[in-house]
Amino acid sequence: MSNSIYDELLESECEIKEYELEDYESNTPRWCKGCGDHGILSSVQRLLRDRQIAPENVVCVSGIGCSSRFPHYLKTYGFHSLHGRALTVATGVKLSRPDIHVLTVMGDGDCFSIGGNHWLHSIRYNTNMTVLVFDNEIYALTKMQASPTSRQGQYSNTSPRGAYLDSLNPLTVILGITNCSFLAQSATWLPGHMDATLQRAWDHKGLSFVRILQKCPVYMPKNFGETPGDYPAQFLSHTEGVPVDRGLLRTAPAVEHDPRDIHRAREIAQDSERAPFGLLYHNPELPSYEELRHGRVTRMAPQERLDALDRKLDTFALKLDD
Ligand SMILES: Cc1ncc(C[n+]2csc(CCOP(=O)(O)OP(=O)(O)O)c2C)c(N)n1
Ligand code: SF4
């Protein structure tokens, strides 16, 4: 047989594919009309297209909630895991396959409440992945129970007289955790800013944590206002940060902030008057867990591992001669 068929096949396989948005589109999203989750999905799809990331090189891990339906709609590998446990699964995926991109998606209840312990320790582990929390300040999938970020006085099924406690501030918590390397915040009603924030997070080596304030028009129709300017905010501006488009300044002022300055980042995070949008903190020098772990443990070659496993399993086998 002539070599030409093989040559042709090889050529067609080696053709460099240009990924289009539709290469990242899967099932039709079942989120409600007007839900901010639609915008986040589009933003992630634009990011993967712009970076020309092969869909098979991405694993999207989620917990449980409206937000956690995300992997069903993104055409990459996906894992719709357990409520609060997305970060544990994602850490396992990344440690066994450091070569692939891991995107973790959670809701505010998922991450800050039932998943609180995993949240804290994952920040400290600083595993190289992108983590998005869709914060609509409520448990939406289960039809409106108070979450840790629900505001004081918020009516819900679990707080019929209004939430007694002041809300948890995830930004100040994160900035207090050892080895925190990247923290940014954006909102679903600012698509351009969200795109730029996700791009910045994707490029970070370590755990990039992005809190996205997310509109839930069904259970929390009023909590972020009707137009972008209604919600009191400020944009963090810096050459190393998330670019602030001039149009955004019509909705809120900008302040200069060096994302390397953790003390100033903590002060900004503490400000309850205006939500900060942009890059609060960035330290690219901190070690990721997989770097430390893989750097210290001598890894066996795959065949060596199989042989070692066989030897171990043999020790449990019945010895028929005895
Ligand atoms: C262990 C466990 N506890 C409780 C639930 C019920 N449950 C499902 S989703 C959810 C809360 C979802 O809220 P959030 O994480 O904020 O996501 P959203 O739906 O708002 O996107 C709860 C309590 C569950 N599925 N598993
Ligand atoms: S209930 Fe709220 S968060 Fe859930 S899909 Fe509908 S709008 Fe989105």
XYZ file of N, CA, C and O in Angstrom, residues 86-158:
292
model
N -17.119 20.513 45.804
C -16.484 20.713 44.489
C -14.968 20.884 44.605
O -14.211 20.320 43.812
N -14.528 21.640 45.612
C -13.090 21.922 45.691
C -12.266 20.663 46.021
O -11.118 20.564 45.620
N -12.874 19.726 46.739
C -12.123 18.496 47.052
C -11.937 17.666 45.784
O -10.849 17.153 45.535
N -13.002 17.577 44.995
C -12.912 16.816 43.745
C -11.922 17.504 42.802
O -11.042 16.872 42.207
N -12.053 18.829 42.697
C -11.188 19.587 41.786
C -9.713 19.438 42.187
O -8.835 19.293 41.331
N -9.447 19.445 43.491
C -8.058 19.301 43.951
C -7.524 17.929 43.548
O -6.394 17.799 43.056
N -8.365 16.905 43.712
C -7.953 15.551 43.317
C -7.658 15.473 41.823
O -6.647 14.886 41.407
N -8.531 16.088 41.032
C -8.321 16.065 39.569
C -6.986 16.736 39.235
O -6.172 16.200 38.478
N -6.759 17.886 39.834
C -5.540 18.636 39.485
C -4.274 17.917 39.946
O -3.256 17.938 39.252
N -4.353 17.271 41.122
C -3.146 16.590 41.612
C -2.817 15.370 40.759
O -1.652 15.036 40.585
N -3.850 14.717 40.228
C -3.524 13.535 39.409
C -3.246 13.924 37.963
O -2.558 13.205 37.257
N -3.774 15.058 37.526
C -3.499 15.502 36.144
C -3.092 16.975 36.141
O -3.856 17.840 35.720
N -1.857 17.261 36.595
C -1.438 18.672 36.660
C -1.410 19.347 35.302
O -1.384 20.572 35.213
N -1.429 18.546 34.237
C -1.300 19.128 32.891
C -2.604 19.715 32.366
O -2.602 20.431 31.373
N -3.757 19.417 32.993
C -5.007 19.927 32.434
C -5.538 21.117 33.242
O -5.188 21.312 34.403
N -6.409 21.892 32.590
C -6.999 23.073 33.233
C -8.180 22.636 34.088
O -9.043 21.899 33.610
N -8.231 23.116 35.311
C -9.373 22.795 36.178
C -10.113 24.088 36.510
O -9.517 25.069 36.958
N -11.421 24.044 36.236
C -12.293 25.187 36.533
C -13.318 24.704 37.547
O -14.023 23.726 37.306
N -13.386 25.376 38.700
C -14.334 24.972 39.742
C -15.421 26.027 39.855
O -15.127 27.222 39.896
N -16.672 25.568 39.914
C -17.812 26.476 39.942
C -18.690 26.137 41.139
O -19.040 24.968 41.342
N -19.039 27.147 41.938
C -19.890 26.905 43.112
C -20.834 28.088 43.325
O -20.589 29.184 42.836
N -21.874 27.851 44.129
C -22.738 28.938 44.592
C -22.240 29.420 45.945
O -21.348 28.804 46.551
N -22.832 30.503 46.446
C -22.386 31.038 47.740
C -22.710 30.074 48.883
O -21.896 29.885 49.795
N -23.868 29.420 48.825
C -24.191 28.437 49.857
C -23.233 27.269 49.777
O -22.652 26.816 50.779
N -23.038 26.809 48.565
C -22.163 25.684 48.275
C -20.746 25.903 48.834
O -20.186 25.044 49.524
N -20.178 27.067 48.535
C -18.782 27.331 48.908
C -18.646 27.826 50.346
O -17.842 27.303 51.114
N -19.447 28.831 50.712
C -19.184 29.513 51.991
C -19.889 28.856 53.169
O -19.573 29.138 54.313
N -20.897 28.013 52.892
C -21.627 27.400 53.998
C -21.189 25.947 54.157
O -20.218 25.654 54.851
N -21.868 25.035 53.466
C -21.541 23.603 53.650
C -20.106 23.289 53.218
O -19.477 22.397 53.768
N -19.586 24.056 52.261
C -18.221 23.789 51.785
C -17.178 24.663 52.455
O -16.039 24.733 51.987
N -17.549 25.319 53.545
C -16.657 26.301 54.167
C -15.283 25.754 54.508
O -14.263 26.409 54.259
N -15.255 24.549 55.081
C -13.947 24.008 55.475
C -13.046 23.760 54.262
O -11.867 24.095 54.263
N -13.643 23.231 53.187
C -12.847 22.962 51.976
C -12.392 24.270 51.330
O -11.311 24.353 50.764
N -13.267 25.256 51.427
C -12.935 26.588 50.871
C -11.646 27.110 51.518
O -10.681 27.453 50.829
N -11.613 27.152 52.859
C -10.444 27.697 53.556
C -9.174 26.936 53.197
O -8.145 27.528 52.872
N -9.262 25.613 53.234
C -8.043 24.833 53.024
C -7.598 24.840 51.563
O -6.402 24.776 51.280
N -8.555 24.964 50.659
C -8.162 25.013 49.237
C -7.387 26.287 48.933
O -6.440 26.274 48.144
N -7.797 27.385 49.572
C -7.051 28.641 49.355
C -5.612 28.436 49.842
O -4.653 28.822 49.182
N -5.465 27.809 50.996
C -4.131 27.604 51.563
C -3.301 26.645 50.700
O -2.099 26.842 50.526
N -3.945 25.628 50.137
C -3.219 24.688 49.272
C -2.750 25.369 47.979
O -1.762 24.977 47.392
N -3.497 26.375 47.554
C -3.105 27.148 46.364
C -2.836 26.249 45.157
O -1.858 26.434 44.432
N -3.704 25.272 44.969
C -3.590 24.394 43.792
C -3.881 25.229 42.543
O -4.712 26.132 42.583
N -3.206 24.910 41.465
C -3.314 25.729 40.259
C -4.649 25.495 39.539
O -4.775 24.554 38.748
N -5.641 26.304 39.834
C -6.950 26.167 39.180
C -7.702 27.500 39.280
O -7.334 28.377 40.066
N -8.770 27.609 38.501
C -9.607 28.810 38.544
C -10.899 28.469 39.268
O -11.550 27.478 38.944
N -11.230 29.274 40.262
C -12.409 28.991 41.094
C -13.389 30.168 40.978
O -13.028 31.310 41.234
N -14.620 29.853 40.572
C -15.637 30.901 40.446
C -16.765 30.637 41.420
O -17.303 29.529 41.462
N -17.117 31.657 42.204
C -18.303 31.543 43.057
C -19.359 32.507 42.539
O -19.109 33.707 42.410
N -20.525 31.957 42.214
C -21.647 32.773 41.727
C -22.438 33.162 42.965
O -23.158 32.337 43.526
N -22.301 34.414 43.380
C -22.891 34.818 44.660
C -24.183 35.605 44.447
O -24.156 36.802 44.139
N -25.322 34.915 44.617
C -26.623 35.597 44.488
C -27.244 35.854 45.860
O -28.410 36.204 45.969
N -26.442 35.630 46.909
C -26.838 35.921 48.307
C -28.030 35.111 48.777
O -28.740 35.524 49.702
N -28.236 33.930 48.186
C -29.388 33.098 48.594
C -29.150 31.656 48.119
O -28.331 31.438 47.235
N -29.833 30.697 48.751
C -29.874 29.346 48.192
C -31.015 29.378 47.178
O -32.186 29.474 47.571
N -30.698 29.312 45.913
C -31.751 29.461 44.895
C -32.364 28.119 44.487
O -33.580 28.005 44.407
N -31.519 27.123 44.259
C -32.059 25.847 43.758
C -33.126 25.289 44.690
O -34.134 24.746 44.257
N -32.906 25.442 45.993
C -33.855 24.893 46.965
C -34.923 25.917 47.357
O -35.551 25.814 48.406
N -35.065 26.937 46.544
C -36.173 27.896 46.615
C -36.122 28.833 47.817
O -37.086 28.953 48.564
N -34.931 29.417 48.014
C -34.826 30.589 48.883
C -34.653 30.337 50.377
O -35.548 30.593 51.181
N -33.484 29.846 50.741
C -33.095 29.832 52.152
C -31.899 30.792 52.306
O -31.160 31.017 51.348
N -31.709 31.321 53.506
C -30.617 32.288 53.720
C -29.266 31.605 53.549
O -29.063 30.470 53.991
N -28.340 32.297 52.895
C -26.963 31.802 52.760
C -26.069 32.691 53.625
O -26.537 33.721 54.134
N -24.797 32.330 53.788
C -23.933 33.184 54.627
C -23.809 34.611 54.107
O -23.511 35.526 54.879
N -24.017 34.831 52.794
C -23.888 36.198 52.283
C -25.238 36.927 52.192
O -25.289 38.064 51.719
N -26.321 36.296 52.650
C -27.610 37.014 52.717
C -27.455 38.174 53.691
O -26.833 38.029 54.753
N -28.043 39.305 53.328
C -27.865 40.491 54.184
C -28.758 40.415 55.418
O -29.800 39.747 55.393
N -28.304 41.132 56.451
C -29.098 41.196 57.683
C -30.503 41.710 57.334
O -30.646 42.662 56.563
N -31.511 41.034 57.856
C -32.887 41.455 57.586
C -33.501 40.787 56.366
O -34.689 40.947 56.112
N -32.697 40.036 55.599
C -33.212 39.388 54.382
C -34.269 38.349 54.731
O -34.019 37.416 55.490
N -35.436 38.504 54.146
C -36.486 37.492 54.326
C -36.121 36.251 53.526
O -35.623 36.339 52.403
N -36.351 35.083 54.095
C -36.186 33.822 53.345
C -36.998 32.756 54.071
O -37.565 33.012 55.140
N -37.019 31.552 53.502
C -37.776 30.465 54.144
C -37.177 30.046 55.475
O -37.860 29.493 56.327
N -35.873 30.264 55.628
C -35.250 29.932 56.913
C -35.100 31.162 57.812
O -34.630 31.043 58.937
